Short mmCIF file of C-alpha atoms and ligand atoms in Angstrom, two decimals:
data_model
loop_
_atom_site.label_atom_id
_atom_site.label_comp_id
_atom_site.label_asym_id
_atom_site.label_seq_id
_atom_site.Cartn_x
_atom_site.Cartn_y
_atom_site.Cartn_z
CA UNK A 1 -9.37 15.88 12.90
CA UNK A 2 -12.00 15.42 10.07
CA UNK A 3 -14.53 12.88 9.40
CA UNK A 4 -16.09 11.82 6.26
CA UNK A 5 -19.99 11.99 6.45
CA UNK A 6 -21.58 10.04 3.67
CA UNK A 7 -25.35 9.38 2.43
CA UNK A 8 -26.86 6.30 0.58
CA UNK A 9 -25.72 7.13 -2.83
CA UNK A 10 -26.84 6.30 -6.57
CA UNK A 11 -25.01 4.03 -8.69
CA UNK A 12 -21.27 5.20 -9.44
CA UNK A 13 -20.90 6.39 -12.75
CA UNK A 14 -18.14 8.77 -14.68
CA UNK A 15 -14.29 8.53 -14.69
CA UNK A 16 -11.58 9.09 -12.06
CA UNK A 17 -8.01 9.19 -12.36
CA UNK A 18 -5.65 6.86 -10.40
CA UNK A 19 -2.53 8.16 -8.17
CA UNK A 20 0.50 7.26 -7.89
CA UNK A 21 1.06 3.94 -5.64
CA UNK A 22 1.78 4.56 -1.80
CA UNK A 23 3.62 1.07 -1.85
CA UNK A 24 5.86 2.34 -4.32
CA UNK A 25 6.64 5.48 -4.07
CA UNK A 26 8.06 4.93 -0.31
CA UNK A 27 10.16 2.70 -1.54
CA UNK A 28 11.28 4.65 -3.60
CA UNK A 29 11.71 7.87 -1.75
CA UNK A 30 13.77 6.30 0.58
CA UNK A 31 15.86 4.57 -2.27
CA UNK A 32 17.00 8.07 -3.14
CA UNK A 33 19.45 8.09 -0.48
CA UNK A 34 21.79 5.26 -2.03
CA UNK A 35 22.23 7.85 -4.90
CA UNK A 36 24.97 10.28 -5.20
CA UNK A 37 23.15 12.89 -6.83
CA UNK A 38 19.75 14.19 -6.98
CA UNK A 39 16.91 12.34 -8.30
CA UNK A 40 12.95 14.00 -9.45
CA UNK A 41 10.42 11.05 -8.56
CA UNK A 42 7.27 12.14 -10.32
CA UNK A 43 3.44 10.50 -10.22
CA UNK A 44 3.94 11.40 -6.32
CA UNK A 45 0.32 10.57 -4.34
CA UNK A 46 -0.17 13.60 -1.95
CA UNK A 47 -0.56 11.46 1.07
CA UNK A 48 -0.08 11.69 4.74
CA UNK A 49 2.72 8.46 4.46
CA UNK A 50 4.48 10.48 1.96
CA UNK A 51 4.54 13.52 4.04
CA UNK A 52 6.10 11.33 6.68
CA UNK A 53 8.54 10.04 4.44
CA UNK A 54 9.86 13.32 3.27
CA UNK A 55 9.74 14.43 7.05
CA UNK A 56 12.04 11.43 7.80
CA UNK A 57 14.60 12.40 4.33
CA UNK A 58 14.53 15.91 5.82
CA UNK A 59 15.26 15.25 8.93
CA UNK A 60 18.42 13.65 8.05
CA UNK A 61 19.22 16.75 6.40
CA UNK A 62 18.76 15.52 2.51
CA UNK A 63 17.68 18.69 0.65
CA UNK A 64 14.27 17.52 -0.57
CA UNK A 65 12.11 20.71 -3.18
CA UNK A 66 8.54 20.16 -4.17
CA UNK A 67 7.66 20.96 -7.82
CA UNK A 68 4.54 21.74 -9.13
CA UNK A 69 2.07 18.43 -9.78
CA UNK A 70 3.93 17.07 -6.67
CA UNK A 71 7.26 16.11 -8.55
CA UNK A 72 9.89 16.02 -5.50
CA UNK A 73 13.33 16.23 -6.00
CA UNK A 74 15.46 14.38 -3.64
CA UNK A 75 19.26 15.57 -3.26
CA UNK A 76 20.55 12.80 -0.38
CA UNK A 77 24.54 14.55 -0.71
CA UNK A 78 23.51 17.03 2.29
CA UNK A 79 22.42 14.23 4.57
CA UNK A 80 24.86 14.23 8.10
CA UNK A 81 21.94 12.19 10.30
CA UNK A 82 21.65 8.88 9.88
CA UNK A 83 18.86 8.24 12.43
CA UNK A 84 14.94 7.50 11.91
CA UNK A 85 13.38 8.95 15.17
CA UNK A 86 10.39 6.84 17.05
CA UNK A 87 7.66 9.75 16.65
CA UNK A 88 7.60 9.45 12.85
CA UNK A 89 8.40 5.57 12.59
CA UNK A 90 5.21 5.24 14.80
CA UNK A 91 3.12 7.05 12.67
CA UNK A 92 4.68 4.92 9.61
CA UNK A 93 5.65 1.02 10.06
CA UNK A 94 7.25 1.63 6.13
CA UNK A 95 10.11 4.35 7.68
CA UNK A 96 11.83 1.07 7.92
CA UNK A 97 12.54 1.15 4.34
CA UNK A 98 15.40 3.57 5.03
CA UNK A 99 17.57 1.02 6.97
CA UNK A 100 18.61 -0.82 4.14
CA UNK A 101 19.83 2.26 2.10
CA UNK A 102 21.49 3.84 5.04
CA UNK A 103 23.34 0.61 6.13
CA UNK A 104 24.31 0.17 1.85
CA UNK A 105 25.80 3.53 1.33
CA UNK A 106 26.41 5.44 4.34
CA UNK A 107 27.67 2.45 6.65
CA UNK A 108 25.59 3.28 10.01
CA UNK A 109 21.83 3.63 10.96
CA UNK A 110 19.79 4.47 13.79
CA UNK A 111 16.24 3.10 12.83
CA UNK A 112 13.38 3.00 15.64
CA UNK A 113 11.82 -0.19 15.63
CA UNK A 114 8.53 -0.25 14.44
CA UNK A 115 6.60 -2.45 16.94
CA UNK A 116 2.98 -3.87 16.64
CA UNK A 117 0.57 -2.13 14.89
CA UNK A 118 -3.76 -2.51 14.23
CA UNK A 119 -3.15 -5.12 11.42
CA UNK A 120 -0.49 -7.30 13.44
CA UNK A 121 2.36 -8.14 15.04
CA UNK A 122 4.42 -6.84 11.65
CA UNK A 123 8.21 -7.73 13.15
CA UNK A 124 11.11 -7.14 10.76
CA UNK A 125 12.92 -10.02 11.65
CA UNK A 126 13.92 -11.22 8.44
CA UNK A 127 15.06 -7.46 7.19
CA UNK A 128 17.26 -7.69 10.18
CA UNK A 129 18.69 -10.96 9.24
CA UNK A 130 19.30 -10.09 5.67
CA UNK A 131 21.41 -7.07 6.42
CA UNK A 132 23.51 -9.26 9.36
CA UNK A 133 24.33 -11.99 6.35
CA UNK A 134 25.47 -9.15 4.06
CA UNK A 135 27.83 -8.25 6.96
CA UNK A 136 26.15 -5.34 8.92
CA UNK A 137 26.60 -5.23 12.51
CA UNK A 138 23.30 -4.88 13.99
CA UNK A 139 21.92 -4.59 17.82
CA UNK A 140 18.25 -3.82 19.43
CA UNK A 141 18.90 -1.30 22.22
CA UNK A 142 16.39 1.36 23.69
CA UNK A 143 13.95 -0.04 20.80
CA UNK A 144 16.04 1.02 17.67
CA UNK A 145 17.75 -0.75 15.52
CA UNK A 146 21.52 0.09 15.41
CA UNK A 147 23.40 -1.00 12.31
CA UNK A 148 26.99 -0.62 11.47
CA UNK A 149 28.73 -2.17 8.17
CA UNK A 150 31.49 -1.19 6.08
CA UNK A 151 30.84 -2.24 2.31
CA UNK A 152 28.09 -5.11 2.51
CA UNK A 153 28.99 -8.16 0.98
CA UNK A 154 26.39 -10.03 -1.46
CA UNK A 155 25.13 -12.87 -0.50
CA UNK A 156 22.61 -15.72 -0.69
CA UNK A 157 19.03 -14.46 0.91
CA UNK A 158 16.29 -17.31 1.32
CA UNK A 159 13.12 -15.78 2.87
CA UNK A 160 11.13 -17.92 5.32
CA UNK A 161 8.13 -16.20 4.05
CA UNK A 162 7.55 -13.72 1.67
CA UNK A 163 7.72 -9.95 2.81
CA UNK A 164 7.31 -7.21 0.79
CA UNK A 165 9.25 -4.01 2.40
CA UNK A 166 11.60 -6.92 3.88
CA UNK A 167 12.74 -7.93 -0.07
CA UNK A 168 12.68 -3.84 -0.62
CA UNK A 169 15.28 -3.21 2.01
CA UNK A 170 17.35 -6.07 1.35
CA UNK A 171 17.33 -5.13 -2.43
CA UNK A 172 18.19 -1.63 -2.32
CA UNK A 173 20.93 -2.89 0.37
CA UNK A 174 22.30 -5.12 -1.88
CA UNK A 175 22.32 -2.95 -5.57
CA UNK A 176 25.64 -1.00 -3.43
CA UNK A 177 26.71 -4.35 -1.82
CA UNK A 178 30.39 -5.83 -3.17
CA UNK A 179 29.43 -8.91 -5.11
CA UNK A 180 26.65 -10.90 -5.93
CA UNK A 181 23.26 -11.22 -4.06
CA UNK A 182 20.30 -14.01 -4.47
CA UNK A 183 16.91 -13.40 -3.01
CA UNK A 184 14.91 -16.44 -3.20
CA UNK A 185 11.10 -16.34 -1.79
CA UNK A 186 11.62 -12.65 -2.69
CA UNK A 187 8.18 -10.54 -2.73
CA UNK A 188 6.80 -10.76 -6.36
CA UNK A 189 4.28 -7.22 -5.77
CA UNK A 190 4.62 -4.79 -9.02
CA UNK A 191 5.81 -2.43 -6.06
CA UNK A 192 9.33 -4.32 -5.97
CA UNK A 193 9.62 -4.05 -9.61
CA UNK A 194 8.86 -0.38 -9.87
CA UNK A 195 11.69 -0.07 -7.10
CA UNK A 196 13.91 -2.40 -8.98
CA UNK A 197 13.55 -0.50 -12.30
CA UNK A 198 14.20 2.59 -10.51
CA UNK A 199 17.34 1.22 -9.16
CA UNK A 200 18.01 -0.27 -12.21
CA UNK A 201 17.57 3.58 -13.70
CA UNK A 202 20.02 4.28 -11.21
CA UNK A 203 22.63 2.48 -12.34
CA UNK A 204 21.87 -1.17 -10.47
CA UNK A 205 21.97 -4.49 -11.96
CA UNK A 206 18.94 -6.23 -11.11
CA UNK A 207 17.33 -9.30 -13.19
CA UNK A 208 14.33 -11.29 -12.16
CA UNK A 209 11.96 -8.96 -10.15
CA UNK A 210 8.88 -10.04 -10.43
CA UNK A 211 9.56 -13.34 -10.09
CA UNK A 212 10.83 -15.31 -6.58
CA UNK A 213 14.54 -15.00 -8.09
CA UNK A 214 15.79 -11.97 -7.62
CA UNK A 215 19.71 -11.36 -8.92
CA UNK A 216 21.90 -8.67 -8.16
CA UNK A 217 25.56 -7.45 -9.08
CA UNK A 218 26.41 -4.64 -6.63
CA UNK A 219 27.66 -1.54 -8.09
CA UNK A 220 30.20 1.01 -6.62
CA UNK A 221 27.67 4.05 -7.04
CA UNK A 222 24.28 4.96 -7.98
CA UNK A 223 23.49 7.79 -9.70
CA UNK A 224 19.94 10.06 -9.26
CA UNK A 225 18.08 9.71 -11.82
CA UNK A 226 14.50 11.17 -13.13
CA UNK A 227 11.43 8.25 -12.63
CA UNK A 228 7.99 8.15 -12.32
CA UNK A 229 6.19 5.73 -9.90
CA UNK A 230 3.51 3.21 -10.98
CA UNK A 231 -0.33 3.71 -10.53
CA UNK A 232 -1.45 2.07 -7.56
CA UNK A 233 -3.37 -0.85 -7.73
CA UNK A 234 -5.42 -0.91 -4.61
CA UNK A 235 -6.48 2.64 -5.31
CA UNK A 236 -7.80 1.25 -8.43
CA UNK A 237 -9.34 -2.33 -6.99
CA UNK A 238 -11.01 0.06 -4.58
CA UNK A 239 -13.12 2.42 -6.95
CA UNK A 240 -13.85 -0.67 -9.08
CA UNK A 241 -15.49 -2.28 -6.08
CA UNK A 242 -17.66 0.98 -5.33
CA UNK A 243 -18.79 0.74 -8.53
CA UNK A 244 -19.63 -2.67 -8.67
CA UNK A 245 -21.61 -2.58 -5.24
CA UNK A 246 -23.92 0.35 -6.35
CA UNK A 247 -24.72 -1.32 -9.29
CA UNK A 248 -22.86 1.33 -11.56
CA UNK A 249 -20.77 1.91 -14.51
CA UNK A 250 -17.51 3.74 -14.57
CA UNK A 251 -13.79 4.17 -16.32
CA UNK A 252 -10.48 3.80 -14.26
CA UNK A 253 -8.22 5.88 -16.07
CA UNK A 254 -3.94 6.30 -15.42
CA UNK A 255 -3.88 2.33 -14.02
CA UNK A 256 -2.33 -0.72 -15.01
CA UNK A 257 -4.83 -3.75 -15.62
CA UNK A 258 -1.86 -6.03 -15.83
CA UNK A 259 -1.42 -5.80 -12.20
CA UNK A 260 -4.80 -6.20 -10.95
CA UNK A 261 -5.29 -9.42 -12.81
CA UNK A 262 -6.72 -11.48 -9.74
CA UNK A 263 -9.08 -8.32 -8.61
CA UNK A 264 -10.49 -8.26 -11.77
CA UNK A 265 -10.82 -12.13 -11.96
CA UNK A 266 -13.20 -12.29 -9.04
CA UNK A 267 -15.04 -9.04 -10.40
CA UNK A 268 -16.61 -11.10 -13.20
CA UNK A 269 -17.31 -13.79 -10.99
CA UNK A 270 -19.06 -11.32 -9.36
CA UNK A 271 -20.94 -10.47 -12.54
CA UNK A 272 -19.21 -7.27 -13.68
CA UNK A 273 -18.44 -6.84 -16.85
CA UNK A 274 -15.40 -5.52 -17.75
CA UNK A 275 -13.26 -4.21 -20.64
CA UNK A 276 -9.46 -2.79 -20.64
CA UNK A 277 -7.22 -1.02 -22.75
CA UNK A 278 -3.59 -0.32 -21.95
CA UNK A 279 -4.06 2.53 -19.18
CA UNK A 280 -8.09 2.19 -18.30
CA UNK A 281 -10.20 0.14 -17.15
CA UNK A 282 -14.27 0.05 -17.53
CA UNK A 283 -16.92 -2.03 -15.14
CA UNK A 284 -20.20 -2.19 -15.82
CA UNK A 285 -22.52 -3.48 -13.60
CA UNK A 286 -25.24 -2.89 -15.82
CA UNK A 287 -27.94 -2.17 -12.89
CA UNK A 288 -27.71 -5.84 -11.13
CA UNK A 289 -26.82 -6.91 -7.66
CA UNK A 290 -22.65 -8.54 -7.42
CA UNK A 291 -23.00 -12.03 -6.42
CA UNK A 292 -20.43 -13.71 -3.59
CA UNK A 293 -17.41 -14.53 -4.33
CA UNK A 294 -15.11 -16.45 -1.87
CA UNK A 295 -11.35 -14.94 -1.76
CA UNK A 296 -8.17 -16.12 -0.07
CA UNK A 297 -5.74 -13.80 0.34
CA UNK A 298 -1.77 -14.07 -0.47
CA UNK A 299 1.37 -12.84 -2.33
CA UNK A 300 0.96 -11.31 -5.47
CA UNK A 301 0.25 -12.87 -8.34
CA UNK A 302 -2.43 -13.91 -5.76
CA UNK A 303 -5.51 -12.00 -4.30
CA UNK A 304 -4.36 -8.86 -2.44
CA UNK A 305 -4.78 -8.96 1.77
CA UNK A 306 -4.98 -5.04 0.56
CA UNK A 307 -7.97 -5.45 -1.05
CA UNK A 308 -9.73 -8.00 1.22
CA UNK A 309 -11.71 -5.45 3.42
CA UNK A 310 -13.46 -3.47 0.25
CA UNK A 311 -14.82 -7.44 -0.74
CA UNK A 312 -15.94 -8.13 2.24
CA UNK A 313 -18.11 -4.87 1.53
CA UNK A 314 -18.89 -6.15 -1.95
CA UNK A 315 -20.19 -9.82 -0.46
CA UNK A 316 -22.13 -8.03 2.62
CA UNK A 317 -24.33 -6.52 -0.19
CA UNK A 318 -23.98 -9.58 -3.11
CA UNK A 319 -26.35 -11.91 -3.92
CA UNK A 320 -25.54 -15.32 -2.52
CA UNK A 321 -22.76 -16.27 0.62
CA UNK A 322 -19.03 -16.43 0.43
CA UNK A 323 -16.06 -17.22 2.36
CA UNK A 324 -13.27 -14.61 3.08
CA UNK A 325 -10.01 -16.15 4.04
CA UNK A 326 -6.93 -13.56 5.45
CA UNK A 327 -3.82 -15.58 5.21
CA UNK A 328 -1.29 -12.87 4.88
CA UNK A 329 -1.74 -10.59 8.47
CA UNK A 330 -3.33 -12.94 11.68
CA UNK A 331 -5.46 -9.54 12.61
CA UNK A 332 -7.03 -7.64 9.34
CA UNK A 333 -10.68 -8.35 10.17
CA UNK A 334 -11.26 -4.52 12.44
CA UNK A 335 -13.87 -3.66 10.06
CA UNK A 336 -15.97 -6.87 10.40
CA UNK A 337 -17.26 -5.80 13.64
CA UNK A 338 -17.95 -1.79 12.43
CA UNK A 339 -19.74 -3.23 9.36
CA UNK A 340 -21.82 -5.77 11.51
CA UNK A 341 -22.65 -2.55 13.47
CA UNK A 342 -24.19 -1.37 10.10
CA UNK A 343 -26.21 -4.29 9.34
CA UNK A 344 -23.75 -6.50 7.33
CA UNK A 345 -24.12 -10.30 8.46
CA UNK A 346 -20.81 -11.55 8.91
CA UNK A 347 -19.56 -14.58 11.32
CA UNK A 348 -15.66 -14.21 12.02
CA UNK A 349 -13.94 -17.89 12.18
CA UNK A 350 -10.05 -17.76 13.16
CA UNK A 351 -9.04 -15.81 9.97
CA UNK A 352 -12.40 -16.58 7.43
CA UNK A 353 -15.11 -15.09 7.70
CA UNK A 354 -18.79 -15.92 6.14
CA UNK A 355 -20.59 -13.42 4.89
CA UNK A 356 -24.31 -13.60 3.94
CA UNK A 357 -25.23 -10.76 1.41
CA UNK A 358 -27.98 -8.45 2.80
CA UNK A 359 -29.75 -6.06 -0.15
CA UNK A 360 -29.09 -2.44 2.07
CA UNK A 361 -27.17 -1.84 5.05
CA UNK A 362 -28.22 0.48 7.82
CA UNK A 363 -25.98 4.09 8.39
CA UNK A 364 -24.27 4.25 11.52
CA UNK A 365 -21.06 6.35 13.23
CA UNK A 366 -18.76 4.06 12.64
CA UNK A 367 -14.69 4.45 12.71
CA UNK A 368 -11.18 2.47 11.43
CA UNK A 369 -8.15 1.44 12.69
CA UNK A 370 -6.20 0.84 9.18
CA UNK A 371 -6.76 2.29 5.81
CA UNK A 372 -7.81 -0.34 3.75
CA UNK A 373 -10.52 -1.06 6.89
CA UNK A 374 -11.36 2.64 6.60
CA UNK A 375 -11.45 2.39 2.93
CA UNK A 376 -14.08 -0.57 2.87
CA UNK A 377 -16.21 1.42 5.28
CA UNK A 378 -16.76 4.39 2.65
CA UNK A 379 -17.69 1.61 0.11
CA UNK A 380 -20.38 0.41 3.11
CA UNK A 381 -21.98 3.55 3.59
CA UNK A 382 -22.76 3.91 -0.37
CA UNK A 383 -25.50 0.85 0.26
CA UNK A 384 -26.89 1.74 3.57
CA UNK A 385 -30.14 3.60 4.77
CA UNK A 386 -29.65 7.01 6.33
CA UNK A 387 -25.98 8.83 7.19
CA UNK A 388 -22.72 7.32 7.96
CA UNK A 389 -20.31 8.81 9.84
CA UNK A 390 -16.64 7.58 9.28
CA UNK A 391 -14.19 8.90 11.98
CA UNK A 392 -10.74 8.60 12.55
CA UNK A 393 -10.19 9.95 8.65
CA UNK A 394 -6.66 10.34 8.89
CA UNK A 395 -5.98 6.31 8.10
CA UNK A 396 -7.50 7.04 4.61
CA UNK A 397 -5.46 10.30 4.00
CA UNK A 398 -2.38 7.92 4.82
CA UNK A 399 -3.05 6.01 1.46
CA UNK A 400 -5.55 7.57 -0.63
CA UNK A 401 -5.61 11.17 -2.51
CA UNK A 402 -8.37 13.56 -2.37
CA UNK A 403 -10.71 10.43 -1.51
CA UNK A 404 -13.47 12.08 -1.04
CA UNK A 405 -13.48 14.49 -4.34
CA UNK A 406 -12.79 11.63 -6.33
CA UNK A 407 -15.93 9.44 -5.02
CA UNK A 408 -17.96 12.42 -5.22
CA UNK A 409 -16.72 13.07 -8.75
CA UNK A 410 -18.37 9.47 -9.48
CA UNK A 411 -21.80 10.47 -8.41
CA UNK A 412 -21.60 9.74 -4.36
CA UNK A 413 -22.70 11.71 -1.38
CA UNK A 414 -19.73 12.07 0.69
CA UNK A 415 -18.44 15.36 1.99
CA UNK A 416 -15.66 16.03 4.69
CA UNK A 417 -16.31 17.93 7.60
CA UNK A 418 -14.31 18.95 11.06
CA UNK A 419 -14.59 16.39 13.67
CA UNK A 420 -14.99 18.27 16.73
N1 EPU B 501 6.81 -10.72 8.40
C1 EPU B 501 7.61 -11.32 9.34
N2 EPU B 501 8.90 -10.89 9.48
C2 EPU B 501 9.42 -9.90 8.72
C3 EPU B 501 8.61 -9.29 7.75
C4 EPU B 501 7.30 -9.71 7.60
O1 EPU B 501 7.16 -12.21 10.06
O2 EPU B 501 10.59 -9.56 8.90
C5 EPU B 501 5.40 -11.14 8.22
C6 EPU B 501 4.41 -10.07 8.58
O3 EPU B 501 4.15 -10.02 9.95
C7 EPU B 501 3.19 -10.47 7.75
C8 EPU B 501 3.82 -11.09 6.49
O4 EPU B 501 5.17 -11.40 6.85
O5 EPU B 501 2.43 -11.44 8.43
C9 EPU B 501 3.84 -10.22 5.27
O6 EPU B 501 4.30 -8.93 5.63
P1 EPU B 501 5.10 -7.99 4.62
O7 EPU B 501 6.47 -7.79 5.17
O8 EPU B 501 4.98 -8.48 3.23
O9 EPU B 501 4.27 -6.65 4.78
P2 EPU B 501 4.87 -5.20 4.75
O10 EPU B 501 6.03 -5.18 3.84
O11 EPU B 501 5.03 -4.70 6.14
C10 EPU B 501 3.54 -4.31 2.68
C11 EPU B 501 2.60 -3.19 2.41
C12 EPU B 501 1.27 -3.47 3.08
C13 EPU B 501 0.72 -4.78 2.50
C14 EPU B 501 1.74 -5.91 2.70
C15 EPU B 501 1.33 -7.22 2.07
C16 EPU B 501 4.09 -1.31 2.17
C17 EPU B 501 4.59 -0.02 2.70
N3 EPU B 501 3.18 -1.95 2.91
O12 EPU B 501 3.68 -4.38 4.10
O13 EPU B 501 0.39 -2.41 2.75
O14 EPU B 501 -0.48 -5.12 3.15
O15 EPU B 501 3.02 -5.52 2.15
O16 EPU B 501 1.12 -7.07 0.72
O17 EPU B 501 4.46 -1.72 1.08
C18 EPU B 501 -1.48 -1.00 3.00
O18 EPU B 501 -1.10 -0.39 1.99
O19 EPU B 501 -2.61 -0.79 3.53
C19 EPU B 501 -0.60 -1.99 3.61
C20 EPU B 501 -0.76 -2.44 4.85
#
């Protein structure tokens, strides 16, 4: 296993392109198997979840061929195994994206349940209800989930809360389902409407994703169909917030400021200045300190829990105190204790947490348990005295490409080396 071993660095400063979104294109990969003929998904991250994900289509014997630039085509006609296997559902909670799909068009699934994981308790509870009121059969035995439907019937879906893979499933159930199907409380994240206009590409009838009404006539079949995923957000919110804690300047190119709206809100109030056009976006720090900003995370359009651990980073080293409030998982706050360990002065409260801005943090070994934790770490050691060493490196190779060629791109001293 590697680890990333990083020195104080100078202010960020150049451009770097964005990938592809992780919350999207898993989605999406798995949405291939409702089609009935192959479909190329291009803007594919090379990440360790993707890998997974293919593993998983492959597995079930879907014919899967990697072009160059990491454009995959999918062909789900050869599948004959309609099971998701505990060893790589572990290693992924999203594999359980490929219970709707398997439920919709082939009738039967074999999904192992995902169980608890660093960032919570994460049940699927509600994807699991959704499918039994379109008409699936479903039982818990030996810790899988074991589904059996003949054509789902739409239906009316009312979320108790909002969940984003839960509205995923339950929309790429119900695009084959016979009949109508309403999703209220449905997820709002741009990753459900890059799904949803994939689908739609497909052949689906889908209006109102994007917004907490989500409609959908079921179709008979869906064809493959060429599509390119989204650029991903957080990938973007993170590089803007290493730029903005070393005091630097730099250009996000291949993103979508749309999307990051509320990121980019509590930027400026952090005192960056920043300017967009339709695929970039430049901060400029202009050589001064952030200042605090409180955030409370939530749904989108609100302020991302994904993003939450890189501010905590940016208010350790702003100007001023602020409030961090995680309202989406009850256990995201791993890297409060490893960024305490590096100077930060932080006091954890149920799920706030007050941070005090320091000017420098102090280097230390430190290491992860999730990837946006991981992620805010790497940000950390950019502001701190002497080395850092960040372990456990495969979390941030689950969600972001070529991390650290892109940081080091922008001016930072970061370099990869074998853990041994
Ligand atoms: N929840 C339930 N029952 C359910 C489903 C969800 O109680 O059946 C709860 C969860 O326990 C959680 C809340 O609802 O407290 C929201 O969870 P959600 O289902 O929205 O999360 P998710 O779909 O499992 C996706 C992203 C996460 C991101 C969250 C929130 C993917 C593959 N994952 O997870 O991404 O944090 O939405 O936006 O899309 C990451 O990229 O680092 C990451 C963790």
């Amino acid at each position: 296993m590697d680890k990333l071993l990083i020195d104080g660095s100078p202010p960020l400063t150049g451009e770097v392109k964005i990938s592809g979104a992780k919350n999207a294109v898993l989605p999406i990969l798995a949405a291939t198997l409702l089609g009935s003929s192959t479909s190329t998904i291009s803007n594919v991250p090379h990440l360790n979840d993707v890998t997974t994900t293919m593993s998983l289509l492959a597995r079930m014997g879907c014919t899967i061929t990697m072009g160059d630039n990491m454009v995959v085509d999918v062909d789900p006609t050869t599948i004959n195994d309609y099971t998701a296997a505990y060893e790589l559902v572990r290693t992924m909670r999203a594999s359980i994206l490929v219970l709707g799909p398997l439920v919709a068009r082939y009738g039967q699934a074999e999904v192992s349940l995902p169980g608890g994981c660093a960032i919570g308790a994460r049940p699927v509870n509600l994807h699991i209800e959704g499918l039994r009121a379109m008409g699936a059969d479903i039982s818990i035995d030996g810790g899988y989930i074991r589904a059996r439907a003949g054509r789902l019937q739409g239906t009316r879906i009312a979320f108790d809360m909002v969940t984003v893979t839960g509205t995923e499933n339950l929309l790429m159930a119900a695009a084959l389902a016979k009949g109508e199907t309403v999703f209220e409380n449905a997820a709002r994240e741009p990753e459900v409407v890059d799904l949803a206009n994939y689908l739609i590409a497909m052949g689906a009838k889908i209006e109102g994703a994007g917004t907490s009404t989500i409609h959908v006539q079921g179709v008979d079949q869906l064809m493959g169909t060429d599509y390119s995923v989204v650029p991903d957000r957080i990938e973007t919110g993170t590089y803007l917030v290493g730029a903005c804690v070393t005091r630097g300047k730099i250009k996000v190119r291949d993103t979508v400021p749309e999307i990051l709206t509320s990121v980019l809100d509590k930027l400026r109030e952090a005192g960056a200045h920043i300017t967009t056009g339709e695929d970039w976006i430049e901060l400029d720090m202009k050589g001064q300190r952030p200042k605090s900003v409180s955030i409370s995370t939530a749904p989108y359009p609100d302020f991302p829990t994904d993003m939450q651990a890189q501010f905590c980073v940016l208010n350790a080293l702003a100007d001023g105190t602020a409030k961090v409030t995680e309202n989406v998982f009850e256990n995201r706050f791993m890297h409060i204790s490893e960024l305490q360990r590096m100077g930060a002065d932080m006091t954890v409260d149920g799920n706030s947490v007050t941070i005090r801005g320091v000017e420098r943090l102090k280097g230390a070994p430190v290491m992860a348990t999730d990837l946006r934790a991981s992620a805010s770490l790497i940000l950390a050691a950019f502001m701190a005295d002497g080395q850092t060493e960040v372990g456990r490196v495969y979390h941030i190779d689950r969600g972001y490409e070529r991390i650290e060629e892109k940081f080091h791109m922008l001016g930072a001293e970061i370099q990869r080396v074998p853990d041994r």
